[in-house]
């Protein structure tokens, strides 16, 4: 990529306490409608000092949040499928949330703290041929997905609107 003038290394944290809970549910309030949701809470922290001569105080103390470990993740999806109607239309909306978390020990940069909203619709325009439209990240939310070196990483996809044509050979 480009010349880098720092020493990078990976070290084992020695120990961590990770407590949390996850929940997933799926509801089908009507034959044509489905709602699914998942929620997770994670509290992941060092259980002892992580020595680092470059860090203030000589390391990262017990209780420091583990890099990349968001406290909250949430995903919701609502879908409608009308198989009995002409053209068998389908509609969907999806929402995802990721709370903030440090990208590395001692980093000011945080990942997460964003909501993403996606929409999609499709209909069968001929036997085995489906036309669809979609909007990914409809609100054009900006968020850091990961940045392991605190200066370069991956961000959320910008708003993307498009279409698809699917041919089923069955």
Short mmCIF file of the C-alpha atoms (twelve columns), coordinates in Angstrom:
data_MODEL
# 
_entry.id   MODEL 
# 
loop_
_atom_site.group_PDB 
_atom_site.id 
_atom_site.type_symbol 
_atom_site.label_atom_id 
_atom_site.label_alt_id 
_atom_site.label_comp_id 
_atom_site.label_asym_id 
_atom_site.label_seq_id 
_atom_site.Cartn_x 
_atom_site.Cartn_y 
_atom_site.Cartn_z 
_atom_site.pdbx_PDB_model_num 
ATOM 1   C CA . UNK A 1   0.000   0.000   0.000   1 
ATOM 2   C CA . UNK A 2   2.116   2.910   1.248   1 
ATOM 3   C CA . UNK A 3   5.218   3.001   3.446   1 
ATOM 4   C CA . UNK A 4   4.261   2.954   7.117   1 
ATOM 5   C CA . UNK A 5   6.622   4.261   9.761   1 
ATOM 6   C CA . UNK A 6   5.358   2.603   12.914  1 
ATOM 7   C CA . UNK A 7   5.722   -0.772  14.528  1 
ATOM 8   C CA . UNK A 8   2.555   -2.843  14.366  1 
ATOM 9   C CA . UNK A 9   2.094   -6.036  16.271  1 
ATOM 10  C CA . UNK A 10  -0.582  -8.277  17.682  1 
ATOM 11  C CA . UNK A 11  -0.590  -9.418  21.271  1 
ATOM 12  C CA . UNK A 12  -2.807  -11.642 23.332  1 
ATOM 13  C CA . UNK A 13  -4.868  -9.714  25.891  1 
ATOM 14  C CA . UNK A 14  -4.236  -12.294 28.568  1 
ATOM 15  C CA . UNK A 15  -7.794  -12.442 29.823  1 
ATOM 16  C CA . UNK A 16  -11.258 -11.066 29.275  1 
ATOM 17  C CA . UNK A 17  -14.647 -11.244 30.911  1 
ATOM 18  C CA . UNK A 18  -17.462 -11.413 28.387  1 
ATOM 19  C CA . UNK A 19  -21.026 -11.307 29.621  1 
ATOM 20  C CA . UNK A 20  -24.076 -10.932 27.458  1 
ATOM 21  C CA . UNK A 21  -27.399 -12.140 26.259  1 
ATOM 22  C CA . UNK A 22  -28.944 -12.707 22.841  1 
ATOM 23  C CA . UNK A 23  -32.560 -12.969 21.809  1 
ATOM 24  C CA . UNK A 24  -34.152 -13.821 18.476  1 
ATOM 25  C CA . UNK A 25  -37.829 -13.981 17.690  1 
ATOM 26  C CA . UNK A 26  -39.960 -14.511 14.635  1 
ATOM 27  C CA . UNK A 27  -43.639 -13.619 14.500  1 
ATOM 28  C CA . UNK A 28  -46.107 -14.478 11.765  1 
ATOM 29  C CA . UNK A 29  -49.188 -12.372 12.605  1 
ATOM 30  C CA . UNK A 30  -50.774 -13.175 9.224   1 
ATOM 31  C CA . UNK A 31  -50.036 -15.760 6.518   1 
ATOM 32  C CA . UNK A 32  -48.554 -13.055 4.274   1 
ATOM 33  C CA . UNK A 33  -46.526 -11.190 6.944   1 
ATOM 34  C CA . UNK A 34  -43.420 -12.079 8.933   1 
ATOM 35  C CA . UNK A 35  -41.527 -10.025 11.509  1 
ATOM 36  C CA . UNK A 36  -38.163 -11.156 12.774  1 
ATOM 37  C CA . UNK A 37  -35.956 -9.431  15.285  1 
ATOM 38  C CA . UNK A 38  -32.674 -10.167 17.002  1 
ATOM 39  C CA . UNK A 39  -31.096 -8.263  19.852  1 
ATOM 40  C CA . UNK A 40  -27.748 -8.827  21.541  1 
ATOM 41  C CA . UNK A 41  -26.072 -7.184  24.514  1 
ATOM 42  C CA . UNK A 42  -22.373 -7.868  25.092  1 
ATOM 43  C CA . UNK A 43  -20.133 -6.528  27.841  1 
ATOM 44  C CA . UNK A 44  -16.590 -7.569  26.841  1 
ATOM 45  C CA . UNK A 45  -13.721 -6.164  28.918  1 
ATOM 46  C CA . UNK A 46  -10.169 -7.010  29.920  1 
ATOM 47  C CA . UNK A 47  -10.045 -9.025  33.144  1 
ATOM 48  C CA . UNK A 48  -6.448  -7.999  33.885  1 
ATOM 49  C CA . UNK A 49  -3.887  -5.384  32.873  1 
ATOM 50  C CA . UNK A 50  -2.723  -5.626  29.254  1 
ATOM 51  C CA . UNK A 51  0.880   -4.364  29.336  1 
ATOM 52  C CA . UNK A 52  1.860   -1.964  26.538  1 
ATOM 53  C CA . UNK A 53  4.913   0.254   26.924  1 
ATOM 54  C CA . UNK A 54  3.475   2.723   24.377  1 
ATOM 55  C CA . UNK A 55  0.226   3.236   26.291  1 
ATOM 56  C CA . UNK A 56  -0.289  5.839   29.019  1 
ATOM 57  C CA . UNK A 57  0.328   4.174   32.360  1 
ATOM 58  C CA . UNK A 58  2.172   1.266   30.737  1 
ATOM 59  C CA . UNK A 59  -0.883  -0.591  29.497  1 
ATOM 60  C CA . UNK A 60  -4.639  -0.949  29.394  1 
ATOM 61  C CA . UNK A 61  -6.250  -1.574  32.784  1 
ATOM 62  C CA . UNK A 62  -8.686  -4.227  33.838  1 
ATOM 63  C CA . UNK A 63  -12.189 -3.216  32.715  1 
ATOM 64  C CA . UNK A 64  -11.096 -1.712  29.374  1 
ATOM 65  C CA . UNK A 65  -13.625 -2.532  26.616  1 
ATOM 66  C CA . UNK A 66  -12.349 -5.023  24.045  1 
ATOM 67  C CA . UNK A 67  -11.807 -3.544  20.573  1 
ATOM 68  C CA . UNK A 68  -14.613 -4.196  18.102  1 
ATOM 69  C CA . UNK A 69  -17.016 -5.315  20.818  1 
ATOM 70  C CA . UNK A 70  -20.181 -3.252  20.522  1 
ATOM 71  C CA . UNK A 71  -22.517 -3.393  23.505  1 
ATOM 72  C CA . UNK A 72  -25.679 -3.524  21.394  1 
ATOM 73  C CA . UNK A 73  -26.583 -5.043  18.055  1 
ATOM 74  C CA . UNK A 74  -30.108 -5.063  16.707  1 
ATOM 75  C CA . UNK A 75  -31.615 -6.378  13.481  1 
ATOM 76  C CA . UNK A 76  -35.289 -6.195  12.460  1 
ATOM 77  C CA . UNK A 77  -36.964 -7.374  9.295   1 
ATOM 78  C CA . UNK A 78  -40.574 -7.068  8.195   1 
ATOM 79  C CA . UNK A 79  -41.626 -8.884  5.039   1 
ATOM 80  C CA . UNK A 80  -44.847 -9.273  3.100   1 
ATOM 81  C CA . UNK A 81  -45.356 -12.051 0.529   1 
ATOM 82  C CA . UNK A 82  -48.592 -12.206 -1.453  1 
ATOM 83  C CA . UNK A 83  -48.271 -15.558 -3.236  1 
ATOM 84  C CA . UNK A 84  -52.024 -15.728 -3.950  1 
ATOM 85  C CA . UNK A 85  -52.125 -12.395 -5.841  1 
ATOM 86  C CA . UNK A 86  -51.304 -11.910 -9.502  1 
ATOM 87  C CA . UNK A 87  -47.536 -11.372 -10.011 1 
ATOM 88  C CA . UNK A 88  -46.909 -12.622 -6.430  1 
ATOM 89  C CA . UNK A 89  -45.628 -9.277  -5.086  1 
ATOM 90  C CA . UNK A 90  -43.163 -9.178  -2.186  1 
ATOM 91  C CA . UNK A 91  -42.112 -6.228  -0.035  1 
ATOM 92  C CA . UNK A 92  -39.565 -5.932  2.727   1 
ATOM 93  C CA . UNK A 93  -38.005 -3.478  5.116   1 
ATOM 94  C CA . UNK A 94  -34.912 -4.153  7.213   1 
ATOM 95  C CA . UNK A 95  -33.290 -2.149  10.006  1 
ATOM 96  C CA . UNK A 96  -29.900 -2.769  11.629  1 
ATOM 97  C CA . UNK A 97  -28.168 -0.989  14.487  1 
ATOM 98  C CA . UNK A 98  -24.649 -1.350  15.841  1 
ATOM 99  C CA . UNK A 99  -23.565 0.595   18.930  1 
ATOM 100 C CA . UNK A 100 -20.131 2.159   19.152  1 
ATOM 101 C CA . UNK A 101 -16.972 0.310   20.144  1 
ATOM 102 C CA . UNK A 102 -13.279 1.147   20.018  1 
ATOM 103 C CA . UNK A 103 -11.485 -0.097  16.893  1 
ATOM 104 C CA . UNK A 104 -8.268  -0.831  18.816  1 
ATOM 105 C CA . UNK A 105 -6.871  -0.499  22.325  1 
ATOM 106 C CA . UNK A 106 -6.100  3.143   23.026  1 
ATOM 107 C CA . UNK A 107 -7.789  4.363   19.833  1 
ATOM 108 C CA . UNK A 108 -9.978  7.455   19.748  1 
ATOM 109 C CA . UNK A 109 -11.669 6.175   16.589  1 
ATOM 110 C CA . UNK A 110 -14.913 4.286   17.196  1 
ATOM 111 C CA . UNK A 111 -16.761 1.851   14.988  1 
ATOM 112 C CA . UNK A 112 -20.542 1.493   14.946  1 
ATOM 113 C CA . UNK A 113 -23.123 3.933   16.291  1 
ATOM 114 C CA . UNK A 114 -25.245 3.788   13.153  1 
ATOM 115 C CA . UNK A 115 -28.640 2.651   11.913  1 
ATOM 116 C CA . UNK A 116 -29.109 1.188   8.427   1 
ATOM 117 C CA . UNK A 117 -32.475 0.977   6.671   1 
ATOM 118 C CA . UNK A 118 -33.091 -1.152  3.551   1 
ATOM 119 C CA . UNK A 119 -36.209 -1.516  1.392   1 
ATOM 120 C CA . UNK A 120 -37.018 -4.014  -1.349  1 
ATOM 121 C CA . UNK A 121 -39.924 -5.008  -3.559  1 
ATOM 122 C CA . UNK A 122 -40.353 -7.578  -6.309  1 
ATOM 123 C CA . UNK A 123 -42.980 -9.128  -8.545  1 
ATOM 124 C CA . UNK A 124 -43.108 -12.049 -10.945 1 
ATOM 125 C CA . UNK A 125 -43.543 -10.510 -14.401 1 
ATOM 126 C CA . UNK A 126 -43.636 -13.853 -16.252 1 
ATOM 127 C CA . UNK A 127 -43.336 -17.527 -15.334 1 
ATOM 128 C CA . UNK A 128 -39.914 -17.849 -13.650 1 
ATOM 129 C CA . UNK A 129 -39.001 -14.181 -14.249 1 
ATOM 130 C CA . UNK A 130 -38.944 -11.763 -11.309 1 
ATOM 131 C CA . UNK A 131 -38.330 -8.012  -11.385 1 
ATOM 132 C CA . UNK A 132 -37.125 -6.327  -8.194  1 
ATOM 133 C CA . UNK A 133 -36.135 -2.912  -6.901  1 
ATOM 134 C CA . UNK A 134 -34.169 -2.098  -3.771  1 
ATOM 135 C CA . UNK A 135 -32.728 0.714   -1.700  1 
ATOM 136 C CA . UNK A 136 -29.815 -0.190  0.570   1 
ATOM 137 C CA . UNK A 137 -28.878 2.259   3.354   1 
ATOM 138 C CA . UNK A 138 -31.842 4.414   2.384   1 
ATOM 139 C CA . UNK A 139 -30.955 7.194   4.851   1 
ATOM 140 C CA . UNK A 140 -27.316 7.240   3.642   1 
ATOM 141 C CA . UNK A 141 -25.952 6.657   7.164   1 
ATOM 142 C CA . UNK A 142 -22.187 6.847   7.526   1 
ATOM 143 C CA . UNK A 143 -20.530 4.462   9.909   1 
ATOM 144 C CA . UNK A 144 -17.216 2.731   10.445  1 
ATOM 145 C CA . UNK A 145 -17.629 -1.028  10.201  1 
ATOM 146 C CA . UNK A 146 -14.024 -1.810  11.147  1 
ATOM 147 C CA . UNK A 147 -10.682 0.023   11.279  1 
ATOM 148 C CA . UNK A 148 -8.152  -2.283  12.945  1 
ATOM 149 C CA . UNK A 149 -5.218  0.129   12.598  1 
ATOM 150 C CA . UNK A 150 -7.172  3.245   13.670  1 
ATOM 151 C CA . UNK A 151 -6.545  4.994   10.359  1 
ATOM 152 C CA . UNK A 152 -7.774  2.696   7.585   1 
ATOM 153 C CA . UNK A 153 -10.781 0.454   7.477   1 
ATOM 154 C CA . UNK A 154 -14.206 -0.281  6.083   1 
ATOM 155 C CA . UNK A 155 -17.229 2.022   6.113   1 
ATOM 156 C CA . UNK A 156 -20.914 1.372   5.518   1 
ATOM 157 C CA . UNK A 157 -22.094 1.183   1.938   1 
ATOM 158 C CA . UNK A 158 -23.480 4.542   0.806   1 
ATOM 159 C CA . UNK A 159 -27.117 4.774   -0.277  1 
ATOM 160 C CA . UNK A 160 -27.512 2.360   -3.174  1 
ATOM 161 C CA . UNK A 161 -30.671 2.165   -5.279  1 
ATOM 162 C CA . UNK A 162 -31.046 -0.455  -7.947  1 
ATOM 163 C CA . UNK A 163 -32.979 -3.191  -9.568  1 
ATOM 164 C CA . UNK A 164 -32.668 -6.870  -10.312 1 
ATOM 165 C CA . UNK A 165 -33.997 -9.296  -12.843 1 
ATOM 166 C CA . UNK A 166 -34.036 -12.918 -11.734 1 
ATOM 167 C CA . UNK A 167 -34.696 -15.866 -14.008 1 
ATOM 168 C CA . UNK A 168 -35.533 -19.179 -12.356 1 
ATOM 169 C CA . UNK A 169 -34.760 -22.206 -14.542 1 
ATOM 170 C CA . UNK A 170 -37.123 -24.557 -12.665 1 
# 
